[in-house]
Amino acid sequence: MSGTAEPTWSRPPPAVPSSPSLTRLGRWGRWLFKGGGPVGRAASAIFDASPTAMPWVDEVPRDDFERALFAKARELEAQGVDRDEILKWFRGEGVAHAKNKAEDENKEKKKSSARSENVRISGKTNKKELCEVACECLKNRGRHATYQACVAEKLRDRYYDPKSGQHPAGGPRRPMSPTADGPRPEVSYKKGPDDKYAPVESQTSPGMPSTAPVVRGAPRPDVSWWSGGRLTEIWEMKFPTTDGGVDGQTDAQRAGRYRDIAQDQSIGRSHNDRVKINTIDVKRDCKCEADS
């Protein structure tokens, strides 16, 4: 909580009395019971000496909410509100705040767990994992016309949200969240009004990559890898061809489009934190005959 605005209380603070009840006693009664009179002085002395002094006087607030709560309690006391009423309200607000704080922390832990569950298979580098999947598809690409389509489906199965529906090319439809870490196969990038490349987003799920197989004027690397909630690596995967060769460069590669995407997505980052472009020659770089 910042600034000087009061937080939203779970219950309204006790009301300030319209007029002190002691007014009915007359001027003598007010002097007798208020701070200047003997009864008032005695009561103040008891409160000051008591080991159970009011918490907004005796305790130390631990966060912004409690600082506002303590200040409000002192304000109410200065306005003549009954201390017992203030204490009852004060304790109730403290309990409500502690409960809300615990719930917020629990929600954040769950979000963090969901983000980390599918970040990476333990002990594998990104390249090693992509090789592992490539080798599986090289052995059996199933119903897919290309090896890369097979790789894309397997990566979605590993990393995407199983509750997000079915992708047209197989596997779940969406990442775990708009900023979820891990690979995102076949993400399209297009220049926006600022003339910079950015991922093409779903029209129905903002922040999520579009599932459209082809977007006019939008290069589509084989794999985009997110880390720390943002693009960090672009991967192109080259499979062996039937004539013993290997897949060639795409038109987007030859035109330097992936380099442009990497530059635009690296704006504002340090040199060591820029988006990296990588290529895997599956035949040369992946040991598909051995355990990977």
PDB file of C-alpha atoms in Angstrom, residues 14 35 55 63 71 80 88 108 127 129 139 146 154 157 167 170 214 228 230 259 269 271 283:
ATOM      1  CA  PRO A  14     -16.564   2.517  15.217  1.00  0.00           C
ATOM      2  CA  GLY A  35      -8.365  14.065  32.047  1.00  0.00           C
ATOM      3  CA  PRO A  55      -1.871  -2.195  21.154  1.00  0.00           C
ATOM      4  CA  ASP A  63       3.629  -3.423   7.335  1.00  0.00           C
ATOM      5  CA  ALA A  71      -2.912   5.486  12.918  1.00  0.00           C
ATOM      6  CA  GLY A  80     -13.349  10.241  21.909  1.00  0.00           C
ATOM      7  CA  LYS A  88     -12.631  -4.822  19.212  1.00  0.00           C
ATOM      8  CA  GLU A 108       1.307 -16.670  -5.305  1.00  0.00           C
ATOM      9  CA  LYS A 127      19.462 -28.236 -26.882  1.00  0.00           C
ATOM     10  CA  GLU A 129      15.806 -31.730 -24.852  1.00  0.00           C
ATOM     11  CA  LYS A 139      12.224 -42.589 -35.507  1.00  0.00           C
ATOM     12  CA  THR A 146       7.002 -33.203 -41.397  1.00  0.00           C
ATOM     13  CA  LYS A 154       5.494 -33.271 -28.496  1.00  0.00           C
ATOM     14  CA  ASP A 157       2.305 -32.096 -24.838  1.00  0.00           C
ATOM     15  CA  HIS A 167      -4.313 -27.383 -30.867  1.00  0.00           C
ATOM     16  CA  GLY A 170      -2.099 -31.807 -31.947  1.00  0.00           C
ATOM     17  CA  VAL A 214       0.218 -19.213 -41.434  1.00  0.00           C
ATOM     18  CA  GLY A 228      12.016 -15.487 -17.058  1.00  0.00           C
ATOM     19  CA  ARG A 230      10.146 -13.530 -22.017  1.00  0.00           C
ATOM     20  CA  ARG A 259      17.905 -11.841 -36.565  1.00  0.00           C
ATOM     21  CA  ARG A 269      18.352  -5.678 -22.355  1.00  0.00           C
ATOM     22  CA  HIS A 271      24.385  -7.452 -24.178  1.00  0.00           C
ATOM     23  CA  LYS A 283      21.923 -35.597 -37.966  1.00  0.00           C
TER      24      LYS A 283
END
